[in-house]
Coordinates of C-alpha atoms and ligand atoms in Angstrom, one line a residue:
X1 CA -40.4 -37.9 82.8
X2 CA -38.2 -40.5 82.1
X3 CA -34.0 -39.2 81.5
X4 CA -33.3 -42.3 79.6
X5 CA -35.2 -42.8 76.6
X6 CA -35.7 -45.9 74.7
X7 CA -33.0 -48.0 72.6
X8 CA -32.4 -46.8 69.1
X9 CA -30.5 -48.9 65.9
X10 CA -29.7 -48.0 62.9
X11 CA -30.7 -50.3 59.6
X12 CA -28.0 -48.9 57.7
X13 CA -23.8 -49.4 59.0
X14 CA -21.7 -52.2 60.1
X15 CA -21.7 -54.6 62.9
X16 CA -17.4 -54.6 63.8
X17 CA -15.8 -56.3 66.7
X18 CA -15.6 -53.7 69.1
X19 CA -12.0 -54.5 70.4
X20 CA -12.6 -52.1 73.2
X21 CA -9.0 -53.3 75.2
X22 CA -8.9 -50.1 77.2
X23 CA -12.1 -49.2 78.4
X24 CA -11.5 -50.1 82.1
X25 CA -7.9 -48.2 81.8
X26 CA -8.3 -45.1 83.6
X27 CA -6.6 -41.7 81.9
X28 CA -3.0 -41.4 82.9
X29 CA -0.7 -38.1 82.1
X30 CA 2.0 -39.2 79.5
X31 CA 5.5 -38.2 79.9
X32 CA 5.9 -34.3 79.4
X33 CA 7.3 -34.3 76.2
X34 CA 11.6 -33.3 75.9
X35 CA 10.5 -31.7 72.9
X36 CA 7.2 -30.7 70.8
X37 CA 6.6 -30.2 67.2
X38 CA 3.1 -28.3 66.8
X39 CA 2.2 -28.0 63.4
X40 CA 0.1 -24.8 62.5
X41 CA -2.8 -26.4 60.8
X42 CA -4.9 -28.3 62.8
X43 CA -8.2 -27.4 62.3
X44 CA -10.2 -27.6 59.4
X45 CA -10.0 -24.1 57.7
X46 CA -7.5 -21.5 57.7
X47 CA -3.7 -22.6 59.3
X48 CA -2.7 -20.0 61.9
X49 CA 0.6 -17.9 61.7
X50 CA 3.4 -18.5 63.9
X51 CA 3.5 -15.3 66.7
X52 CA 6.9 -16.5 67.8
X53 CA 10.6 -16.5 66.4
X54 CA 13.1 -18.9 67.0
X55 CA 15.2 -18.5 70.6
X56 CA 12.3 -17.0 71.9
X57 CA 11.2 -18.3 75.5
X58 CA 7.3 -19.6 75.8
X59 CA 5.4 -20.6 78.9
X60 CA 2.9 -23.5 78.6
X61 CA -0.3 -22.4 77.4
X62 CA 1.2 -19.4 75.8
X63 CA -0.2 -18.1 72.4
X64 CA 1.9 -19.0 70.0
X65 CA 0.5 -18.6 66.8
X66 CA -2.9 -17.7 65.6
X67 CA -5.3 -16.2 62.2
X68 CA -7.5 -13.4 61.0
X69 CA -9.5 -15.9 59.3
X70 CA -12.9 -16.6 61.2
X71 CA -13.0 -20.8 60.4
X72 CA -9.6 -21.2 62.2
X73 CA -8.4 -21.3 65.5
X74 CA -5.4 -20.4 67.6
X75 CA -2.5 -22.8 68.7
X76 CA -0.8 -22.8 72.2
X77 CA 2.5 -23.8 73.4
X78 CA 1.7 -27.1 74.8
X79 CA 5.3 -27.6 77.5
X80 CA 7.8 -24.3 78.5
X81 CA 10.8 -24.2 77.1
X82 CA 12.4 -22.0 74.8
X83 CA 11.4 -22.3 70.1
X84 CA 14.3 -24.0 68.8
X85 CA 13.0 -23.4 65.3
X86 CA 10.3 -24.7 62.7
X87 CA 10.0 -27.7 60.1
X88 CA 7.9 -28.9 57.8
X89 CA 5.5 -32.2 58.0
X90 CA 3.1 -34.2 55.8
X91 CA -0.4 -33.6 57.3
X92 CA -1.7 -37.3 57.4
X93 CA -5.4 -36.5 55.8
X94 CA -4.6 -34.1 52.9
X95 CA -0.7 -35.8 52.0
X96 CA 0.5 -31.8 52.2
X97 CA 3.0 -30.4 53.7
X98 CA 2.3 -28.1 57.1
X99 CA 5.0 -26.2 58.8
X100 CA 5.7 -26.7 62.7
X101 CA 7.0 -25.2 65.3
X102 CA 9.6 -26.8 67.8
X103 CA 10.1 -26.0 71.2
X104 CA 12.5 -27.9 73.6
X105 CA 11.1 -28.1 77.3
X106 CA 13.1 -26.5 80.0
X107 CA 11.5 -29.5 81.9
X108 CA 9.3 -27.2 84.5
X109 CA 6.3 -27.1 82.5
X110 CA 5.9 -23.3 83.8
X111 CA 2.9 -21.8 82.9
X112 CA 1.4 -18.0 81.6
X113 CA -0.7 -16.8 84.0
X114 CA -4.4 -18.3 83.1
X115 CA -7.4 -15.6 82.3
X116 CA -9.8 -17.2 85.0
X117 CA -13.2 -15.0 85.0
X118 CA -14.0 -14.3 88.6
X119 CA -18.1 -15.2 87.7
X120 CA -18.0 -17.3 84.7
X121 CA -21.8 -18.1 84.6
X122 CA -22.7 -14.2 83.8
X123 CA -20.5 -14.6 81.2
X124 CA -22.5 -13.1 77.9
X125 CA -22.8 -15.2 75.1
X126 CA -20.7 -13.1 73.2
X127 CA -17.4 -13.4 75.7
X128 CA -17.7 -17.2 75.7
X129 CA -17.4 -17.5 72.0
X130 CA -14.2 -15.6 72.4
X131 CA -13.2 -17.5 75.4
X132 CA -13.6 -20.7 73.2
X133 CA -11.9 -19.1 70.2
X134 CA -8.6 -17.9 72.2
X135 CA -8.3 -21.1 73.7
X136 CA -8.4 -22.6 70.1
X137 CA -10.9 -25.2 70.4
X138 CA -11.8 -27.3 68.2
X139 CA -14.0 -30.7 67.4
X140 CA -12.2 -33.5 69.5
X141 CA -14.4 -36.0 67.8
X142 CA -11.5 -36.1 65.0
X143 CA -13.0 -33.7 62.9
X144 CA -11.0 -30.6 64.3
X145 CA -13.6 -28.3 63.0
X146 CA -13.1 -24.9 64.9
X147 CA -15.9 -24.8 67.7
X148 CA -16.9 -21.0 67.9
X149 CA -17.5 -21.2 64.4
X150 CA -20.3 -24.4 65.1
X151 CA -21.1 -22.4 68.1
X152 CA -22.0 -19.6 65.9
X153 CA -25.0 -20.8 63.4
X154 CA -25.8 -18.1 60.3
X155 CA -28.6 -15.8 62.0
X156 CA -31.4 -17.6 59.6
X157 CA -30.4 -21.4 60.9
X158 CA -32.6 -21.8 64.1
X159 CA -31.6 -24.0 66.2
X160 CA -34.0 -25.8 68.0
X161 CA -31.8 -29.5 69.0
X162 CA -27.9 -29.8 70.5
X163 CA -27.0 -33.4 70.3
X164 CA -24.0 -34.1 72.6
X165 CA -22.2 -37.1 71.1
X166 CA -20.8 -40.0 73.4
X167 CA -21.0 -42.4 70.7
X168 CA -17.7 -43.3 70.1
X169 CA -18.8 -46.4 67.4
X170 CA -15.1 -46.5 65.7
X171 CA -13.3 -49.9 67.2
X172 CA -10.8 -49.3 69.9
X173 CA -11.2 -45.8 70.7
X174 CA -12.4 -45.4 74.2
X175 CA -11.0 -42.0 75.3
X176 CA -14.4 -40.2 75.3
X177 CA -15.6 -43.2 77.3
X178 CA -13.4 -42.4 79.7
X179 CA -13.9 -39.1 79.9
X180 CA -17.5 -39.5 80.1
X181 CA -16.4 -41.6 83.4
X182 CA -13.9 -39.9 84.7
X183 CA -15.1 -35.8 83.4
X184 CA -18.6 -36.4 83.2
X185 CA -19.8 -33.1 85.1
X186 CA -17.1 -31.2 83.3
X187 CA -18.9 -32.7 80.3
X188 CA -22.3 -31.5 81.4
X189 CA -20.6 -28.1 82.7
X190 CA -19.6 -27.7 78.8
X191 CA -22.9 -28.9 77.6
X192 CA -24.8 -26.3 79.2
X193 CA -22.8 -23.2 78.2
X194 CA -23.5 -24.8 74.1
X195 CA -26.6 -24.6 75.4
X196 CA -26.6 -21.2 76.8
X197 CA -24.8 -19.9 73.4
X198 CA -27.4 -21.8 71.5
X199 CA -30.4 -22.2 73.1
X200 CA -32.0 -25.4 72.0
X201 CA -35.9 -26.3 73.0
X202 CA -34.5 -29.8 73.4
X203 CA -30.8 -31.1 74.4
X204 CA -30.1 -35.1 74.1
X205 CA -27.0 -37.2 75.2
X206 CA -26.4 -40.2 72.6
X207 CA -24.2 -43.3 73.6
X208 CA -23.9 -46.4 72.0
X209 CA -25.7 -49.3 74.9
X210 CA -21.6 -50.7 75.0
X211 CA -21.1 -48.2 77.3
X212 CA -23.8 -49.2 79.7
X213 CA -21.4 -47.7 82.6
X214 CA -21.5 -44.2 81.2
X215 CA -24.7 -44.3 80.3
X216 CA -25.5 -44.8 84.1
X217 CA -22.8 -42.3 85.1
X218 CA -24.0 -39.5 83.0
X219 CA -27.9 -40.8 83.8
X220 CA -26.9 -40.1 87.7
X221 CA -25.2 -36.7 86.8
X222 CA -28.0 -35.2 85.4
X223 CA -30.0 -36.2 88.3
X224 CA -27.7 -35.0 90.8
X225 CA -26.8 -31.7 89.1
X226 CA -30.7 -31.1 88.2
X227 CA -30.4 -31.2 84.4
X228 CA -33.4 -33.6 84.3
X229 CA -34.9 -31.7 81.0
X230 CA -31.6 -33.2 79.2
X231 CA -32.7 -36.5 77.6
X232 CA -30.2 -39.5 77.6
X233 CA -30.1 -41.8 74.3
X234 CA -29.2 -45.4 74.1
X235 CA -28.0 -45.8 70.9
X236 CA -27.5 -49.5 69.8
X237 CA -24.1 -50.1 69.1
X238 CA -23.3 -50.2 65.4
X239 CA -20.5 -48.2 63.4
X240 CA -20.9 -45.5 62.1
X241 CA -23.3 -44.5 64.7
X242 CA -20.9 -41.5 65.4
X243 CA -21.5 -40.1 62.5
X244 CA -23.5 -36.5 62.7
X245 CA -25.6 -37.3 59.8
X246 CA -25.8 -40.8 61.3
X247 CA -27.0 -39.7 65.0
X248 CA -29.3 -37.4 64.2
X249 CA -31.3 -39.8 61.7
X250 CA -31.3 -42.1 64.6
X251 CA -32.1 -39.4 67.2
X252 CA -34.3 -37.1 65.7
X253 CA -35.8 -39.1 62.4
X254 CA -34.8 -36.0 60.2
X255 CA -32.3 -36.2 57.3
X256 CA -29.7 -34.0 56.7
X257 CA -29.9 -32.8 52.3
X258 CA -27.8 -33.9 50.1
X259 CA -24.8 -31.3 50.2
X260 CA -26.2 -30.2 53.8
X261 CA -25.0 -29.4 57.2
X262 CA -26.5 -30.4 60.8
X263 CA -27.3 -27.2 60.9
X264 CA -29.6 -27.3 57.4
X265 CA -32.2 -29.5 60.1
X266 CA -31.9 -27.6 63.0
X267 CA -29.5 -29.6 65.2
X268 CA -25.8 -29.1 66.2
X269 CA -23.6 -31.6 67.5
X270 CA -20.9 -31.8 70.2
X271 CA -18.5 -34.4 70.7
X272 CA -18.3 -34.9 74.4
X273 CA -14.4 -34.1 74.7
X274 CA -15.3 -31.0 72.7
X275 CA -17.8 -30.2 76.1
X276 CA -15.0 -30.4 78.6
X277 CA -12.8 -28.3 76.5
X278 CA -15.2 -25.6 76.3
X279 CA -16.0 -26.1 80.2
X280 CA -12.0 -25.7 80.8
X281 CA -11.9 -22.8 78.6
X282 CA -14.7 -20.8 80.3
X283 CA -14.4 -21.5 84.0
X284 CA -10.4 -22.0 84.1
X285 CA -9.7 -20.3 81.6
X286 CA -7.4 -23.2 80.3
X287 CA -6.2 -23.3 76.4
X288 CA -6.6 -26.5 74.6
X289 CA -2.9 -27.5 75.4
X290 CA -3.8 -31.7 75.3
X291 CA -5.8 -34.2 75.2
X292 CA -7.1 -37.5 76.2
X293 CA -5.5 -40.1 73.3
X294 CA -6.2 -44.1 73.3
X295 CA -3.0 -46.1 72.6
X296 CA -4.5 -49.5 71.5
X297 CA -4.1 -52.7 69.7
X298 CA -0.4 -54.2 69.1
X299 CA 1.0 -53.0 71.9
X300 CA 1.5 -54.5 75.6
X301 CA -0.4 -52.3 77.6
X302 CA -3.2 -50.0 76.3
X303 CA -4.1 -47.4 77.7
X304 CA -6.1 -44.0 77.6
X305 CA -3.0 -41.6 78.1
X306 CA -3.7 -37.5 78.9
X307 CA -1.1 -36.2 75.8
X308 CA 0.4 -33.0 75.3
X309 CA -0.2 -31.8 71.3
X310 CA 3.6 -32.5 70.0
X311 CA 4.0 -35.1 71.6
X312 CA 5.8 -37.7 68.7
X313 CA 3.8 -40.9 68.5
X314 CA 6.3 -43.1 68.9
X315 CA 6.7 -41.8 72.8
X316 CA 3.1 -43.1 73.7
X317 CA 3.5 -46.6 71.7
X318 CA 6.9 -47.3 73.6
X319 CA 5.1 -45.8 77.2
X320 CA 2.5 -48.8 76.3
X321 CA 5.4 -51.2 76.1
X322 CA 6.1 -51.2 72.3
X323 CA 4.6 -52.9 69.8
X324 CA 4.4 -56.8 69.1
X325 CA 7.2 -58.2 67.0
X326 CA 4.3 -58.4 64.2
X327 CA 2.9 -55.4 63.9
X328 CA 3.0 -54.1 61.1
X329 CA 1.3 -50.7 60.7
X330 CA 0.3 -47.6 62.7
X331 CA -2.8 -46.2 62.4
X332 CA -3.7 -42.4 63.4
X333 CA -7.8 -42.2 64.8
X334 CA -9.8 -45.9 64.3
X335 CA -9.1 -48.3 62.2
X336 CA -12.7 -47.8 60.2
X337 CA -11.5 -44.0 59.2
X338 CA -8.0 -44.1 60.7
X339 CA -5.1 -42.7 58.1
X340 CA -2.1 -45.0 58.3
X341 CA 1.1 -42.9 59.2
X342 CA 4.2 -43.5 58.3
X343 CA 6.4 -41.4 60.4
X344 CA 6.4 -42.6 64.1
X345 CA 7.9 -39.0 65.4
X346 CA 4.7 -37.7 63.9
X347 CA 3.3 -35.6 66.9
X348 CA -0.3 -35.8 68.7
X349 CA -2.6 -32.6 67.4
X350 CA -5.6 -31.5 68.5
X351 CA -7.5 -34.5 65.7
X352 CA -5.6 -37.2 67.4
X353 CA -8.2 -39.6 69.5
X354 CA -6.1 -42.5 68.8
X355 CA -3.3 -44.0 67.7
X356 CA -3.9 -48.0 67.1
X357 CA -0.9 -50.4 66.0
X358 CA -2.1 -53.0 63.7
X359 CA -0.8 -56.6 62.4
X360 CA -2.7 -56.9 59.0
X361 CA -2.4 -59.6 56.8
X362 CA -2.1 -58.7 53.3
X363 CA -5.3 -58.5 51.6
X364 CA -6.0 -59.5 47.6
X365 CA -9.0 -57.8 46.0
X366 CA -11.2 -59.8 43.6
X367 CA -13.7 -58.5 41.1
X368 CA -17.4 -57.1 42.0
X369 CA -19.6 -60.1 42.1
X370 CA -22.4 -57.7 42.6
X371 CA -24.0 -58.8 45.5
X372 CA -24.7 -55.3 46.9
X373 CA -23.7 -55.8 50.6
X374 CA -21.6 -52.4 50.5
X375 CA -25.0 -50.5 48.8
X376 CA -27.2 -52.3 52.3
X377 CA -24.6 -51.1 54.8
X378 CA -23.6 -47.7 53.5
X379 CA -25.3 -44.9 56.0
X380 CA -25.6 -42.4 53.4
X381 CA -28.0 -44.9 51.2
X382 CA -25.2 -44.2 48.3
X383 CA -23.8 -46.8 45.6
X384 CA -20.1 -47.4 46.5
X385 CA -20.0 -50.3 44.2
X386 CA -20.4 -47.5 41.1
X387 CA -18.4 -45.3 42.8
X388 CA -15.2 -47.7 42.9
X389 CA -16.1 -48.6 39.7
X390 CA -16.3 -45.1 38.4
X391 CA -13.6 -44.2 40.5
X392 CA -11.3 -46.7 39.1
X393 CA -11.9 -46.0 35.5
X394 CA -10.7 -42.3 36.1
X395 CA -14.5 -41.5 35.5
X396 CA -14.7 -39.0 38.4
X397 CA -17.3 -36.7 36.7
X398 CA -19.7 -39.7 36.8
X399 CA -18.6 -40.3 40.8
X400 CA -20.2 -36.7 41.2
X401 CA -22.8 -36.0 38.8
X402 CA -24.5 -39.7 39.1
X403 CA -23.1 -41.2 42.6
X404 CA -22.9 -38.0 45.0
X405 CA -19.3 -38.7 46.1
X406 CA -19.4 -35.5 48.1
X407 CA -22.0 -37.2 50.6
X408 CA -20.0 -39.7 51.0
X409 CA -18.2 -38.9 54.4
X410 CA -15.3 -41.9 54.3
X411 CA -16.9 -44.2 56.9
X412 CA -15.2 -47.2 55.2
X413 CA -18.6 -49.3 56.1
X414 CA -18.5 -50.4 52.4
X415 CA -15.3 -52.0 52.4
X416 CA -15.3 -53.5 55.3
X417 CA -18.3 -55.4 54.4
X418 CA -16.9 -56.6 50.7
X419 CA -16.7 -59.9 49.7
X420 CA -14.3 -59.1 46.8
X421 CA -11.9 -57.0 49.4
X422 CA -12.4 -54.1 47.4
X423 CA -10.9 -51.1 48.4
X424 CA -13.8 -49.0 48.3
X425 CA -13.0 -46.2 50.5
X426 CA -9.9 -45.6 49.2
X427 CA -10.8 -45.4 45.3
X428 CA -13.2 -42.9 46.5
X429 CA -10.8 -41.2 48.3
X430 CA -8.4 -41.2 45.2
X431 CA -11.7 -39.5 43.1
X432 CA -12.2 -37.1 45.3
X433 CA -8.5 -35.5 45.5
X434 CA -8.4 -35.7 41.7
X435 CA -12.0 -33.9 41.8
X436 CA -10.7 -31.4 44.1
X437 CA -7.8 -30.6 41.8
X438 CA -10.2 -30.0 39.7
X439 CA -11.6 -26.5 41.5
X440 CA -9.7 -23.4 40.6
X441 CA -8.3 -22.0 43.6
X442 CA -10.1 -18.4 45.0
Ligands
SF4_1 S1 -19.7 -44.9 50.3 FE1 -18.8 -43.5 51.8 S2 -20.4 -43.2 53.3 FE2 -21.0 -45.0 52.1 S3 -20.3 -46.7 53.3 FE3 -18.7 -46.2 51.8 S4 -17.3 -44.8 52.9 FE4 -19.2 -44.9 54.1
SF4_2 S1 -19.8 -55.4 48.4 FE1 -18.1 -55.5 47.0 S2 -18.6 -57.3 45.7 FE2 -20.5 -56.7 46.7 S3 -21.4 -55.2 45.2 FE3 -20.2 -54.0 46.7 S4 -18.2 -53.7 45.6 FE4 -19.3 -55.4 44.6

């Protein structure tokens, strides 16, 4: 049987200019950090505690803070050196304020002795969810949802489909493209210990057909490493293919409910970054300490650059040669569902997948002329135009009782494609903090 399966598209999404300037840039390490802020929340869920006091001496990959709470995950020290103290940050995508830690590097990046298990494949499925808690793992996708907690479905959700995601549709981005290349059987290594933690009747690989060299790479893998019953997906390329909801329509035909998880139909999804963190974690034993970031856009040289979390931002823009004279924002993840960030010694956290230096022109917004382009691209088959409208009239109930703002996952496919410039995306966002406000805190 045939490992490559036939094409798929998508009706619904947007057709962007990929802009995919560091695709054919292999991963370089960036400069070890002098000094590392790492914020305690970052993961979706609970923020961890800090386990470690300022003067105190850490080794790289050292625990240093962690949480009781079971959707959270654990946060290493990411260079050696010794805590020079804490501070507080504004968390790009809620606008709070998180508290980090700082350490200054002693500059020997010495590391705590790694947990290595002497016959990692008779690990039970049990010690490898702990393995991928302790080494505080988490969806490298962007979403930074903790990954024993994916990896651990409610006993009544079977499971029957894992969907590893190589996707990457927002423009730019291309560090899981290269890690496909330059990782791939790390990437399969991972995949198969989801699989052995969930076992699924069926596991498929989904990339979108602009990364034709992946595709082929991963295609050979499977071959070579005799993981022929894994089924690889062409996906054609078209934002938000990524999406979970997205992917598995395209994969599987089923719909995830309105209100429902991945989970609700049976199928998980991996981001394939996610994969070789987990491989790393079981068979080396290695915490999540970095990560594989694209520096792209305004800048001289791009590049796909292996970052420790801490690292400030401004660090990787000036190791790709600065930014043009132009530019004129700095955009953390894609520039589809990127969050525009202010501070430059912002550091790199476990969400970061890219950090893209724009030179936008100023843009006027118009009135609706009602020509429905943003209803025919949206992926979740909602009505933005009603929700900005809502949204902008302060009528927020209506966004929820009548529009289903909460299915709306930010995609920004809608504004893109407006006529009238209309900030979709972010009058949504707007209703939804003020809905939020709205639920009294537990
Ligand atoms: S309404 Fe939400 S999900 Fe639909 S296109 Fe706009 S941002 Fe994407
Ligand atoms: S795409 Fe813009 S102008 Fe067209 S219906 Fe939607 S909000 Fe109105």
């Amino acid at each position: 049987m045939a490992i490559r399966l036939n094409k798929k598209s998508s009706p619904y999404g947007v057709k962007v200019p990929e802009r995919k300037f560091s695709e054919k840039s292999p991963i370089e390490p960036a400069p070890l950090p002098e000094k590392v802020v790492i914020p305690l929340q970052q993961n979706i869920g609970a923020p961890a505690q800090a386990l470690v006091k300022k003067g105190e001496k850490v080794l790289t990959g050292q625990k240093i803070a962690d949480s009781d709470k079971f959707v959270s995950a654990p946060i290493h020290a990411t260079v050696s050196g010794e805590v020079s103290g804490t501070t507080m940050l504004v968390n790009p995508p809620t606008g709070q304020l998180i508290e980090a830690l700082v350490i200054t590097s002693d500059g020997e990046d010495r590391w705590v002795e790694l947990d290595i298990p002497q016959n990692p494949e008779s690990l039970s499925v049990k010690e490898i969810l702990e393995k991928v808690r302790e080494a505080g793992i988490v969806g490298l996708g962007g979403a930074a949802f903790p990954t024993q907690v994916k990896l651990s479905p409610p006993k009544d959700k079977k499971i029957d489909t894992v969907i590893l995601n190589g996707c990457e549709c927002e423009p730019y981005v291309t560090s899981d493209h290269r890690v496909m290349l330059e990782f791939g059987e790390k990437v399969l290594s991972g995949l198969n210990i989801i699989r052995k933690v969930l076992s699924p009747q069926i596991t498929y690989i989904a990339i979108e057909d602009n990364k034709e060299d992946a595709i082929k790479h991963m295609e050979e893998l499977v071959v070579s490493l005799g993981m022929e019953d894994l089924k690889i997906v062409p996906l054609k390329s078209k934002y938000p293919m990524g999406a979970e909801k997205t992917l598995i329509n395209m994969v599987l035909g089923r719909e995830v409910p309105i209100g429902g998880l991945p989970l609700d139909v049976g199928v998980v999804v991996h981001n394939v970054s996610t994969a070789k963190a987990i491989h790393d974690a079981v068979f080396e034993g290695r915490p999540l300490i970095e990560r594989v970031v694209t520096v792209s856009g305004a800048v001289k040289s791009p590049k796909n650059l292996l970052t420790r979390f801490g690292t400030p931002i401004r660090t990787l823009i000036e190791y790709c040669g600065g930014m043009a004279d132009n530019a004129n924002k700095v955009i953390l993840g894609g520039p589809m569902m990127g969050i525009a960030q202010f501070d430059l010694d912002f550091p790199v956290v476990k969400g970061t997948n890219s950090i893209l230096v724009k030179e936008d022109e100023p843009i006027r917004e118009h009135d609706c002329i009602s020509c429905g382009m943003c209803i025919e691209a949206c992926p979740m088959r909602l009505m933005p135009t009603m929700l900005a409208r809502c949204a902008k009239d302060g009528r927020y109930d209506e966004c929820k009782a009548n529009y289903y703002i909460d299915d709306c996952f930010e995609c920004g496919s809608c504004t893109y494609t407006c006529p009238a410039n209309i900030p979709i995306v972010q009058y949504i966002k707007v209703a939804k903090k003020e809905l939020a406000k709205r639920v009294p805190s537990k």
